[in-house]
Structure formats: C-alpha cells, structure tokens
CSV table of C-alpha atoms and ligand atoms in Angstrom, one decimal:
chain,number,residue,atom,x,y,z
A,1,UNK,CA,0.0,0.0,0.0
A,2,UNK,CA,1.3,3.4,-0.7
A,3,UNK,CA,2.1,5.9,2.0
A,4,UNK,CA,-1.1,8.1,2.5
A,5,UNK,CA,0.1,11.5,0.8
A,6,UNK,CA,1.3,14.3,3.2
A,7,UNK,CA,-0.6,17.7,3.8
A,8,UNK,CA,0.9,20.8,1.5
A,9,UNK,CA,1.9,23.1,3.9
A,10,UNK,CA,2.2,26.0,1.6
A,11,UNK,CA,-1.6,26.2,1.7
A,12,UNK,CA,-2.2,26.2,5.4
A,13,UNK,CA,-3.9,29.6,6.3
A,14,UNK,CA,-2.2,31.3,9.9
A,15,UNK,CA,-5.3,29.3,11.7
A,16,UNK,CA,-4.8,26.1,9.7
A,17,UNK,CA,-1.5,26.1,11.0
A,18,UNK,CA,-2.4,26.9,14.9
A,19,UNK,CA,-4.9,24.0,14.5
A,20,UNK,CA,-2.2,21.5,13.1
A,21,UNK,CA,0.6,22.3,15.9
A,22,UNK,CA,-2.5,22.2,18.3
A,23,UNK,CA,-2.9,18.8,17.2
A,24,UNK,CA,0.7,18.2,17.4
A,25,UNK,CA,0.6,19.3,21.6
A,26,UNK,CA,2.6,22.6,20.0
A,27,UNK,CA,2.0,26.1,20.9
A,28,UNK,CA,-0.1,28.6,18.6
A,29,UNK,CA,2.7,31.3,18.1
A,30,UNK,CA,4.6,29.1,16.1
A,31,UNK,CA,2.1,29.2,13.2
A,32,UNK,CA,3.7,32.7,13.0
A,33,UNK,CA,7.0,32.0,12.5
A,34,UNK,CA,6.3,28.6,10.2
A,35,UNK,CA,4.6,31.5,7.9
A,36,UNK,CA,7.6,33.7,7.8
A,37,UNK,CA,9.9,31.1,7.1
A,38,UNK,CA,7.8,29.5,4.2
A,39,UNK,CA,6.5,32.6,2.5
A,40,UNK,CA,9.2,35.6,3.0
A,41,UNK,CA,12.4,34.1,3.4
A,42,UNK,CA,11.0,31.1,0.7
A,43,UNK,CA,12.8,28.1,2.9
A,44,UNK,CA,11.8,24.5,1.7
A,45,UNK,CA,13.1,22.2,4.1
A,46,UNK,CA,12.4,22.1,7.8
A,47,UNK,CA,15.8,21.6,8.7
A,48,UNK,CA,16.6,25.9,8.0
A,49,UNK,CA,13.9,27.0,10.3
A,50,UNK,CA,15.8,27.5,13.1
A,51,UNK,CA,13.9,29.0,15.6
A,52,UNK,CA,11.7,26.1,16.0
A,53,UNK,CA,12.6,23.0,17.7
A,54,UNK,CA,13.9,20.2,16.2
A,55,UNK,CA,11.1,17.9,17.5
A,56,UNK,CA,8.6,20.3,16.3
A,57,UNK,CA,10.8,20.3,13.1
A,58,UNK,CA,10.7,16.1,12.8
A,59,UNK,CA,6.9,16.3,13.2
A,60,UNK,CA,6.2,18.9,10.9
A,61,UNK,CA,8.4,16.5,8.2
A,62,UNK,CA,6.7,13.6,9.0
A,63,UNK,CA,3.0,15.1,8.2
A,64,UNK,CA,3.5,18.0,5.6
A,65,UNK,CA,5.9,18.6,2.6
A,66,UNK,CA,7.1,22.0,1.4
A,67,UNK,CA,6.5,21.5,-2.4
A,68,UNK,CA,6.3,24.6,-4.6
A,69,UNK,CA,5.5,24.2,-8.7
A,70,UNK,CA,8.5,23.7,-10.5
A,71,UNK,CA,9.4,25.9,-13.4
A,72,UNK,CA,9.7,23.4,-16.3
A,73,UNK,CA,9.9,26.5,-18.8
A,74,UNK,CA,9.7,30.5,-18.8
A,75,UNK,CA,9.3,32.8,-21.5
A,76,UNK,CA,9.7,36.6,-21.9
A,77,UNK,CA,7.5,38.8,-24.1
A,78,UNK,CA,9.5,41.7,-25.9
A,79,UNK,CA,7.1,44.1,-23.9
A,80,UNK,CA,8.5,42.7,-20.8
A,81,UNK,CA,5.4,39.9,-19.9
A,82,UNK,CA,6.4,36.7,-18.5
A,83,UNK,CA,5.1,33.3,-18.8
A,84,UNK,CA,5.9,30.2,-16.9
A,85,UNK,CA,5.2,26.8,-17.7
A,86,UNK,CA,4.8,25.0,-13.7
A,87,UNK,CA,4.3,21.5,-13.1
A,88,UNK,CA,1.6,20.9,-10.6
A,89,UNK,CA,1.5,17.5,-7.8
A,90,UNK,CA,-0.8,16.0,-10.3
A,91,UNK,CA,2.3,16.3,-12.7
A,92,UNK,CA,-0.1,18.3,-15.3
A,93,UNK,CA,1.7,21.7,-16.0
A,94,UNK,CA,-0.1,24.8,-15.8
A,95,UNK,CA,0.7,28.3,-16.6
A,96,UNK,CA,1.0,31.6,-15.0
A,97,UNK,CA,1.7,34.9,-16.5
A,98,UNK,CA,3.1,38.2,-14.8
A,99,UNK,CA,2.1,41.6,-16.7
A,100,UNK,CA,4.5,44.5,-16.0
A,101,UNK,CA,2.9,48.0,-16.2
A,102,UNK,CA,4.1,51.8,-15.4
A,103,UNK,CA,2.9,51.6,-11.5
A,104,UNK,CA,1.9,47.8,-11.0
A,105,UNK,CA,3.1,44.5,-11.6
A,106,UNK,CA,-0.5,42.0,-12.2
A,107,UNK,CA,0.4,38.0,-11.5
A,108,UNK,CA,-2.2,36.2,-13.2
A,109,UNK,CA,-2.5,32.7,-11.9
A,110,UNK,CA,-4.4,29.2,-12.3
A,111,UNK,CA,-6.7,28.0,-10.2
A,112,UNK,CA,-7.6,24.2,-11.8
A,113,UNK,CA,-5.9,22.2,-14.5
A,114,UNK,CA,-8.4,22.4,-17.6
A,115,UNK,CA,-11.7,24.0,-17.0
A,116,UNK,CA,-15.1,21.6,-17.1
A,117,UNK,CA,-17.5,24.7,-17.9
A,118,UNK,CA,-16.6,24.9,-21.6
A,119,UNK,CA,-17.0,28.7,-22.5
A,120,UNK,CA,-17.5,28.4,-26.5
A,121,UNK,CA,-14.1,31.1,-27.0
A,122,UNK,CA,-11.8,29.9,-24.2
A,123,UNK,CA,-8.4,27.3,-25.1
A,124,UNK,CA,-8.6,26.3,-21.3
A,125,UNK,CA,-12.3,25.5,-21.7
A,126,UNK,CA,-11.9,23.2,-24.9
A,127,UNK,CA,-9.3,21.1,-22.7
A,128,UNK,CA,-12.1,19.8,-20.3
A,129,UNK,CA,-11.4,19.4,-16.7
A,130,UNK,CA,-8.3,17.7,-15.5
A,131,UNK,CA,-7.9,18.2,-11.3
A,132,UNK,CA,-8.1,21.1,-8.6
A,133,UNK,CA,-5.1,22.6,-7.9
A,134,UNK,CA,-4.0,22.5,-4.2
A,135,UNK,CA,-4.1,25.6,-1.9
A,136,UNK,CA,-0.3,25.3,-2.0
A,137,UNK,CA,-0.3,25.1,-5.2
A,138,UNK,CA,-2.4,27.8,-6.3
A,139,UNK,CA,-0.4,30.3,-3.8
A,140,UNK,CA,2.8,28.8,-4.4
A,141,UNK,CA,2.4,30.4,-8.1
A,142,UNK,CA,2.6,33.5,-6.3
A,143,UNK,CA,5.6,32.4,-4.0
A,144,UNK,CA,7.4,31.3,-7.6
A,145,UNK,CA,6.9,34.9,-9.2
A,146,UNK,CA,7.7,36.6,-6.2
A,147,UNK,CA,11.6,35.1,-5.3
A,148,UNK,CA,11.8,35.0,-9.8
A,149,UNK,CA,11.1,38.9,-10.0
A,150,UNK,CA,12.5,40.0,-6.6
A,151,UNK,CA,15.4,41.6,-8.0
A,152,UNK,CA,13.9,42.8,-11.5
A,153,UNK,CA,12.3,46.2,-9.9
A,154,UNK,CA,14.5,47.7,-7.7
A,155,UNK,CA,12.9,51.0,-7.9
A,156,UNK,CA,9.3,49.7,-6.0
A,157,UNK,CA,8.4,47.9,-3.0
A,158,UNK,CA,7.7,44.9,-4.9
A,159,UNK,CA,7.1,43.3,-8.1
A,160,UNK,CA,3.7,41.6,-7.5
A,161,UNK,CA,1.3,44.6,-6.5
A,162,UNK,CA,-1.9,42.9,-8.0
A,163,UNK,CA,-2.9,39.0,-7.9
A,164,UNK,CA,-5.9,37.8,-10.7
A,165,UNK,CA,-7.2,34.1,-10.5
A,166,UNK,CA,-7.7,34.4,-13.9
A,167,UNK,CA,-5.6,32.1,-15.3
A,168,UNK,CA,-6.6,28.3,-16.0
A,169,UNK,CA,-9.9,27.1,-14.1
A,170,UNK,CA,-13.0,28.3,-12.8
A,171,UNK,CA,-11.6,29.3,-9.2
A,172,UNK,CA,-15.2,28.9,-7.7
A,173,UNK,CA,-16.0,25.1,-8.6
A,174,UNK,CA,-12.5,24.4,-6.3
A,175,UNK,CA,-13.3,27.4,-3.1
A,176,UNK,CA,-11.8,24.7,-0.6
A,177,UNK,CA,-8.3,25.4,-2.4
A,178,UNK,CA,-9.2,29.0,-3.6
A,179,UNK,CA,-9.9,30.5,-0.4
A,180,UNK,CA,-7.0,29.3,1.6
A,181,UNK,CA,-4.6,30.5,-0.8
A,182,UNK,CA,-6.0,33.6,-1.5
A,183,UNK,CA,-6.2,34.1,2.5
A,184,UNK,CA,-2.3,33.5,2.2
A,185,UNK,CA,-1.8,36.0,-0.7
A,186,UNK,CA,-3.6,38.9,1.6
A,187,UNK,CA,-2.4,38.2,5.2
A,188,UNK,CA,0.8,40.3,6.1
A,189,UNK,CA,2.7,36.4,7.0
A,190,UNK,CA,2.0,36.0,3.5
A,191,UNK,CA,2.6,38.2,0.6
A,192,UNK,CA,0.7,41.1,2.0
A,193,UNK,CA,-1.4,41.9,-1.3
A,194,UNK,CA,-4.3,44.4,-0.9
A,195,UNK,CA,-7.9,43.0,-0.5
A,196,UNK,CA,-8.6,45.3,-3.4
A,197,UNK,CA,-5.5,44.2,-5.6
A,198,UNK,CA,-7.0,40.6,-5.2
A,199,UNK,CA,-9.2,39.3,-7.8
A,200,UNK,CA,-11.5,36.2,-8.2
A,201,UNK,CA,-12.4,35.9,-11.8
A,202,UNK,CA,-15.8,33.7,-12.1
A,203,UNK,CA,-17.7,33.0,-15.1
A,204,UNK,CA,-21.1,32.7,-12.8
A,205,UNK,CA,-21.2,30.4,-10.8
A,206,UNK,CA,-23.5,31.7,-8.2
A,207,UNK,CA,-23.7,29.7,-5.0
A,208,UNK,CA,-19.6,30.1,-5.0
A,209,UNK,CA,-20.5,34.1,-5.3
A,210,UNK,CA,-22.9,32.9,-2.0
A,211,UNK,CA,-20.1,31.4,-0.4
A,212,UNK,CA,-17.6,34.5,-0.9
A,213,UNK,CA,-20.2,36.5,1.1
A,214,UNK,CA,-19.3,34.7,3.6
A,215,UNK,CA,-15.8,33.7,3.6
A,216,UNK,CA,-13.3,36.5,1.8
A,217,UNK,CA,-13.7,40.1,0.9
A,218,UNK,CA,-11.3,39.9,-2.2
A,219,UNK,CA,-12.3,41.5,-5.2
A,220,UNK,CA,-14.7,40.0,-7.7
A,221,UNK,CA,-14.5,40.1,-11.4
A,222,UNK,CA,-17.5,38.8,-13.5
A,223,UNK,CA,-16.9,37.0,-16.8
A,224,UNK,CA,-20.5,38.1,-18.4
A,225,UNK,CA,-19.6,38.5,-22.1
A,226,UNK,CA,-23.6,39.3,-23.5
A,227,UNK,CA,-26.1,41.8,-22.9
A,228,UNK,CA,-28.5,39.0,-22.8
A,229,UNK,CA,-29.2,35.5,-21.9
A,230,UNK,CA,-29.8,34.4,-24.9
A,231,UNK,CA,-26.6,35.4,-26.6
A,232,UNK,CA,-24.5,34.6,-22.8
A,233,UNK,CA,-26.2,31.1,-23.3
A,234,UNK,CA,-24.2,30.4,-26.3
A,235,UNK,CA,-21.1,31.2,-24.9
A,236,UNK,CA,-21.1,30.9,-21.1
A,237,UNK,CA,-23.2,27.3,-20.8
A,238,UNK,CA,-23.2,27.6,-17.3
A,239,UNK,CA,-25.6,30.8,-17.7
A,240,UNK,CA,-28.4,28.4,-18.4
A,241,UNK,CA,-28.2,27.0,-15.0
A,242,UNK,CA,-27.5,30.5,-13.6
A,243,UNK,CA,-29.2,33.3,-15.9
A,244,UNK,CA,-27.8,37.0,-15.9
A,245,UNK,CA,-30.9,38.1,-13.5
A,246,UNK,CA,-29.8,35.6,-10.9
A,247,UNK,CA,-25.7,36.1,-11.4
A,248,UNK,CA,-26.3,40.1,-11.1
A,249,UNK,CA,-28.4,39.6,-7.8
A,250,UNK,CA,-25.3,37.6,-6.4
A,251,UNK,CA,-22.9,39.8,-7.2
A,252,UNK,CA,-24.8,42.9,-5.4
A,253,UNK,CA,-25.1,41.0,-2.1
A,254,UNK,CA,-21.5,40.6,-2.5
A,255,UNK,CA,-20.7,44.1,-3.4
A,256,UNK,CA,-23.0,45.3,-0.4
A,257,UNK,CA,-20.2,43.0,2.3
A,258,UNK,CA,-17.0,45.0,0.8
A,259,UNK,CA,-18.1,48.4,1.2
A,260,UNK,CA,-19.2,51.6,-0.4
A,261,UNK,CA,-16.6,52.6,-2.6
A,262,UNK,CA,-15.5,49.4,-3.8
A,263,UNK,CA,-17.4,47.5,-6.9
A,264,UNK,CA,-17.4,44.6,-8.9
A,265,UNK,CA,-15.6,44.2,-12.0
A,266,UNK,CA,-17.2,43.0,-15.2
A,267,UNK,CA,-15.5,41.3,-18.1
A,268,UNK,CA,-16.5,41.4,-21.6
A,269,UNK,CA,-14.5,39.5,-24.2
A,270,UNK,CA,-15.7,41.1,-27.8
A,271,UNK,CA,-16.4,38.8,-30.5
A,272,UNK,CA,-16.3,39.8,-34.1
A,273,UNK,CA,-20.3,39.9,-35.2
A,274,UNK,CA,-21.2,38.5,-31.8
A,275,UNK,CA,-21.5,40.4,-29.3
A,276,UNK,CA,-19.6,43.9,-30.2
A,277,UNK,CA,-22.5,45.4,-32.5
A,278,UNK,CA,-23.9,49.0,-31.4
A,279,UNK,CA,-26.9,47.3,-30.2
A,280,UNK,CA,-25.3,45.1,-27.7
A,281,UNK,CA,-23.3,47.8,-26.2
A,282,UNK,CA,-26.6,49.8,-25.6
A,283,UNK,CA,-28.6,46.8,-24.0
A,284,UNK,CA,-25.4,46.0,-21.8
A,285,UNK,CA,-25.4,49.9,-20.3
A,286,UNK,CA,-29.4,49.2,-20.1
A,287,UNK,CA,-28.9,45.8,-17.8
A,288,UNK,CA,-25.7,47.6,-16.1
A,289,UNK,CA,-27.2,50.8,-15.0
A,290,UNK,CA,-27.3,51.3,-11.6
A,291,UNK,CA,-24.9,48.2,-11.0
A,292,UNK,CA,-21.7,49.1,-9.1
A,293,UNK,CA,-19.1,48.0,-11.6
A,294,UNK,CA,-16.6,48.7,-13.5
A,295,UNK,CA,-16.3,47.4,-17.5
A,296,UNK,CA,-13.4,45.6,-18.5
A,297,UNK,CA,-13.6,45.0,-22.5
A,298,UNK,CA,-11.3,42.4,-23.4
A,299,UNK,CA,-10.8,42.0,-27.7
A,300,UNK,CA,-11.0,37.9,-28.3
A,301,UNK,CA,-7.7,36.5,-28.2
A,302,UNK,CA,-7.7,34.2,-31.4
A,303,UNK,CA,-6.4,30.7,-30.9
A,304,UNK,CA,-6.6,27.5,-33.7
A,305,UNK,CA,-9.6,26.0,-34.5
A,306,UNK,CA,-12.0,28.7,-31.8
A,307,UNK,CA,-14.0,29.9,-35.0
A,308,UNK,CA,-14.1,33.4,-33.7
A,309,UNK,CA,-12.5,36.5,-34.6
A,310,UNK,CA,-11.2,39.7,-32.8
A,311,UNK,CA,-13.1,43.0,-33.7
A,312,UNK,CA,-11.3,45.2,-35.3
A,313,UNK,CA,-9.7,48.6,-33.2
A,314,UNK,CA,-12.4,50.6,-34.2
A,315,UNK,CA,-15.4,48.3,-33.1
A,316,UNK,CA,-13.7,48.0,-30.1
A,317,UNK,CA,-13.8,52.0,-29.2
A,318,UNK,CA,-17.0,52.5,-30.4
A,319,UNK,CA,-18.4,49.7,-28.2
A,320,UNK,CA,-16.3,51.6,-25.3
A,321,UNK,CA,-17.5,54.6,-26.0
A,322,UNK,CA,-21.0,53.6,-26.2
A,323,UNK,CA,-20.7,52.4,-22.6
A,324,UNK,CA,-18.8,55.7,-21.4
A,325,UNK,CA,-21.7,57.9,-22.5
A,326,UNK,CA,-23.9,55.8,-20.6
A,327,UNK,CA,-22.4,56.8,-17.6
A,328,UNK,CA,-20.1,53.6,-17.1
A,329,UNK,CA,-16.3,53.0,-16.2
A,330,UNK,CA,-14.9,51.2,-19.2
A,331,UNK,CA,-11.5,50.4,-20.0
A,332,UNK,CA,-10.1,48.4,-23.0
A,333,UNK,CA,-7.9,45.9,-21.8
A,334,UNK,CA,-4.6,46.0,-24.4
A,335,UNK,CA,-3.1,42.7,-25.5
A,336,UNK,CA,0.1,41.5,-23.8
A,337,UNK,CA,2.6,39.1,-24.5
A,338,UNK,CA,0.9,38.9,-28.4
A,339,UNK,CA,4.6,36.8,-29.1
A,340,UNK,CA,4.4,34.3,-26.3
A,341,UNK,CA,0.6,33.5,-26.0
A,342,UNK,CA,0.2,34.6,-22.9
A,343,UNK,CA,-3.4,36.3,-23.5
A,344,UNK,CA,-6.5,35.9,-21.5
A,345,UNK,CA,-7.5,32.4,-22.4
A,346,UNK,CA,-4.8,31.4,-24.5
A,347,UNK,CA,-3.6,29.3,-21.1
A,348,UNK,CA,-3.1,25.9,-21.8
A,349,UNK,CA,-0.5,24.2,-19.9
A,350,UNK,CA,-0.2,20.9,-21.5
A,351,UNK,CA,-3.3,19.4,-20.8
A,352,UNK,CA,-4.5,17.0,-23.6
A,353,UNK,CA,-7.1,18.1,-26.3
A,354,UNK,CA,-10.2,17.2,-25.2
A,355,UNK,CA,-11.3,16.2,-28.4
A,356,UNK,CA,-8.3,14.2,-28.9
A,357,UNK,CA,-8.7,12.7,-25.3
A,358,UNK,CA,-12.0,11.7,-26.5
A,359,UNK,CA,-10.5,10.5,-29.7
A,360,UNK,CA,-8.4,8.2,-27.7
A,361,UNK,CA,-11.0,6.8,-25.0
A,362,UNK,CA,-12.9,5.9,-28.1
A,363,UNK,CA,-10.4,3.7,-29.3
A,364,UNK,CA,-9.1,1.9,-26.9
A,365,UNK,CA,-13.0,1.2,-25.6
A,366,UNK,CA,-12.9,-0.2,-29.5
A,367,UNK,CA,-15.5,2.6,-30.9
B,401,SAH,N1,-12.8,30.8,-15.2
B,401,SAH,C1,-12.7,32.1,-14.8
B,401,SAH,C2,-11.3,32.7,-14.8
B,401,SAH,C3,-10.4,32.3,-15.9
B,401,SAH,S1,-10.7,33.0,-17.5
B,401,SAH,C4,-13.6,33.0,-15.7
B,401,SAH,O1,-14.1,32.5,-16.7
B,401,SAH,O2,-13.9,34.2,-15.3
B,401,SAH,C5,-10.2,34.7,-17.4
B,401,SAH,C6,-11.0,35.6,-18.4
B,401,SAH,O3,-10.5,35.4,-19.7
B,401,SAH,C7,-12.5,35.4,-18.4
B,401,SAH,O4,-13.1,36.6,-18.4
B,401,SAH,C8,-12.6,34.7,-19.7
B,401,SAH,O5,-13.9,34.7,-20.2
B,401,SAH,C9,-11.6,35.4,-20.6
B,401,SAH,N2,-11.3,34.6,-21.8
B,401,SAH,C10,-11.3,33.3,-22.0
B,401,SAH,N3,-10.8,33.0,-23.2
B,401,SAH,C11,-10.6,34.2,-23.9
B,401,SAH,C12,-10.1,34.5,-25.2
B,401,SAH,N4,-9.8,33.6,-26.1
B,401,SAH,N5,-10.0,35.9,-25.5
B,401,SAH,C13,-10.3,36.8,-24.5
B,401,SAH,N6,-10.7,36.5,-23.3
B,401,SAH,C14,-10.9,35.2,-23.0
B,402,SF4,FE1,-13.5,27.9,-17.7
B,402,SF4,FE2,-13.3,30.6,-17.5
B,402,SF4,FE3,-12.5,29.3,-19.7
B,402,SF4,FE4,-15.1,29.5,-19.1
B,402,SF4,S1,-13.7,31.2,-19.6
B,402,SF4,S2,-14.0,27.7,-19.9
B,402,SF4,S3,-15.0,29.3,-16.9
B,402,SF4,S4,-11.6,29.1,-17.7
C-alpha cells in the first residue's frame, strides 16, 4: 500500500497552521513563525527554520511537505510579460503569467488544470477538466513569481502589486483550495497583497458568489460577455443554469459585504459579429445601469480552430464609447505578451485536447 500522501503546507492559512501544531501538543505562536519562514524568506526544508525546535521540526516533516511548482519552462515577451510553464502535484503543467505596467506589476495565476464549464471562446475551456489545484499550489504560483522577480524592480516595493485568478480554471468550482490560498496572498505572514489588488475571476457560478459572502472580501470580477441571456447562453453554458438576473443579484449582495466605494468588475471578451455590434453595447449599459461595476472589454484572443475572430480597433472604441456615454467605467484591456501567447484564455499548460482525449478513450474502448 502506498504511504497516505502528506498535507501541502504552503496552503495552510495562519489558523490552519495553529490548528495542526494544536494537534501536534505545540504552541499557537509558532504558526507565525512557520509562515515567515515559508513565505518571506522562501525556505523549503524544515531543517533551515531555526527558531523552531527540532522535535517540532521532525513532526512537521513527518506530516506535511514543502512543495512549490516547478518551473519546467519560462518565456519573456518583448514588452517585458512573463510566462511560466509550472508543473503541478498532479504532474499536469499549468501556466502563470506576470504583466508589468508603469505603477503595477498583475500576477495572473491558475486556479484548476483544464476547465469543465466549456465557454465556446476559451483554449482552457476546450481542454475539459483535469484536477483542482492545491491551496499550496495555487499560492505557491505566487511564491514562484515573487523570489523570480525580486530583484527585476528595484525602484518599488515589490514586483507583484496585483494577484488575478484568472488564469486556467474556474476558481469557484475548487473554493476549498481558492480560499485558503487567496487568505495567504492577503495576510501580512503571506505576501501582504491588498484585499482590493485581489481578484477572483468567475464566469457565474453563483452559489460560489454565495459562499464568498461569507468567507473572503477579495475582489470580484465577472466574466459576463452578452447583454443577454440568450446570446451569454451560447457562450457561457453555465448561464443556463444560472441566468444573468440571478448572477447580477449575487454579485450585489456581494458588493454590499465590501463596502461603499468598492465595486465589482465586469468582463466582456468582444467577439467579431457576436456580441460587439452598437446594439449590444446599448442593452449592456441598459442591464448595467445602476450596477456598481466597472467594464473591462477584453478583444477575443484568437487561438486555432476557436471559429471566432477579434473585432477590429475601431469596433472595439465604439463599443467603449457607447458604454462611457452611458455613464459607465470602461476600459479596454490591451493585449500583452501577443509573441508568447500569454493572453486571457490562450492558457493551456499541456493538458491534452479534449477532443483528442476523447479521440483516444474511443479507441481503446474499441469505438
Ligand atoms: N474561469 C474564470 C477565470 C479564468 S478565464 C472566468 O471565466 O472568469 C479569465 C478571463 O478570460 C475570463 O473573463 C474569460 O472569459 C476570458 N477569456 C477566456 N478566453 C478568452 C479569449 N480567447 N480571449 C479573450 N478573453 C478570454
Ligand atoms: Fe473555464 Fe473561465 Fe475558460 Fe469559461 S472562460 S471555460 S469558466 S476558464
């Protein structure tokens, strides 16, 4: 039989951690100091925490591992982007991408490996699920960019200033992992990151929105694509289980928990002769209006075989524009790292077509 598999202590929250040395007849304020060794001064064996004892030490070995992605590949954009390639404990790789701009550095990482909601325009979504990512793993993307850029920006405070979960995944069908890790990315023993400059990208899924109320008070960005349910049916499935009416109710009561003056974002990837036509822009301000949001318009980001297109530059300002006379915050959001794929769902890791995968099961069940 095979050793049961240890806990990931990278994920353990600060009161994780007090419960775990409770359990091991060790004092609380140790938590503390396990927390600064793991995630500022980046140790992975027990043996260098030194102000622990070594009995605490041997115990700590015997139920947890320290195991952090590792870097099977990076790339860097000419406009300065960075991708990594990360293997995961599963051994799938995923990706991460880190988007350097005048004032802040945005990490943008996974949450699963493959995605099972199958948004018609999204190379993750095509790939069909593969696993969850761990809480350790899903932080210890941020704990891999952090140490790999620490001495790239020596004019700032640090390189990481914002943190999206907008990478591979739907980060609300795996919350037990999510919320952990993006506990660790905001606490000060962690990486420190503004609740504000922490974003959970979700494409609907509205009982996860429920369980946010109750549990974080990151910041929440809406994947909602169509002014309409119709249209967001085709290319969100999951809106036929959870229609706009119901996703937009959600996403008030969670805007009412984090205060006045902060709002939800909402993401709208433009679709050549989809969704990007006057009309749509002017029913989207209509179901928006009075909604505390901002707009993110994202152009498509083409891949093989997707069968859309990107609108062209002046579709894209028009439809922007629309939305600005209407009274609401729009931005455009530009392309990076064009020469390195590293675009808003151009993240693939090397999951296995899903079609392919299919291919495959086909066969060798003799079909
Ligand atoms: N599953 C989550 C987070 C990951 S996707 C979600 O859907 O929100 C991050 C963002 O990229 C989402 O808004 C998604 O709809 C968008 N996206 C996916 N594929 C895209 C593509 N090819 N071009 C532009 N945006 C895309
Ligand atoms: Fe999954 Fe988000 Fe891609 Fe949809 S857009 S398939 S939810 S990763």
């Amino acid at each position: 039989m095979n050793a049961p598999e240890k806990l990931d202590l990278l994920g353990f929250t600060q009161s994780q951690l007090v419960a775990l040395l409770e359990e091991l007849g060790e004092k609380p304020f140790h938590a503390e100091q396990i927390l600064k060794w793991l995630h500022h001064r980046f140790v992975s064996d027990f043996e260098s925490m030194t102000d622990i004892s070594k009995t605490l030490r041997v115990n700590l070995a015997e139920v947890t591992e320290i195991h952090q992605p590792e870097v099977l590949q990076v790339q860097t954009s000419t406009d300065g982007t960075r991708k990594w390639l990360l293997k995961a404990r599963s051994s799938s790789a995923i990706e991460m991408v880190f988007i350097p701009e005048d004032t802040r550095g945005t990490l943008c990482v996974s949450s699963q490996v493959g995605c099972a909601l199958d948004c018609s325009f999204c190379s993750t979504g095509k790939q069909g699920f593969n696993s969850n990512l761990t809480a350790g793993e899903i932080v210890g993307q941020v704990r891999v960019a952090v140490q790999a850029l620490a001495t790239d920006y020596p004019d700032r405070d640090r390189a990481v200033t914002n943190v999206v979960l907008m990478g591979m995944g739907e980060p609300l069908l795996n919350l037990d992992n999510v919320l952990p890790a993006v506990e660790l990315m905001m606490d000060d023993l962690g990486y420190g990151i503004s609740k504000r400059k922490v974003t959970i990208s979700t494409s609907g899924v509205v009982p996860g929105i429920e369980r946010l109320t109750e549990t974080t008070d990151a910041s929440l960005a809406i994947s909602l694509h169509a002014p309409n349910d119709e249209i967001r049916d085709q290319l969100v499935p999951i809106n036929r289980k959870y229609p706009i009416a119901v996703l937009l109710d959600a996403c008030r009561a969670y805007a009412r928990t984090l205060g006045e003056k902060r709002t939800v974002t909402i993401e709208y990837t433009l679709l050549d002769g989809v969704n990007d036509q006057p009309e749509h822009a002017a029913e989207l301000a209509t179901l928006l209006k009075g909604f505390p949001c901002k707009i993110n318009l994202i152009p498509f980001n083409p891949f093989p075989g997707s069968g859309y297109k990107r609108p062209g530059s002046t579709a894209v300002r028009a439809f922007q524009n629309r939305l600005i006379a209407a009274g609401h915050a729009t931005m455009v959001r530009t392309t990076r790292g064009d020469d390195i794929d590293a675009a808003c769902g151009q993240l693939k890791g090397n999951v296995e077509d899903k079609t392919r995968r299919q291919a495959k099961y086909r066969k060798i069940a003799g079909g």
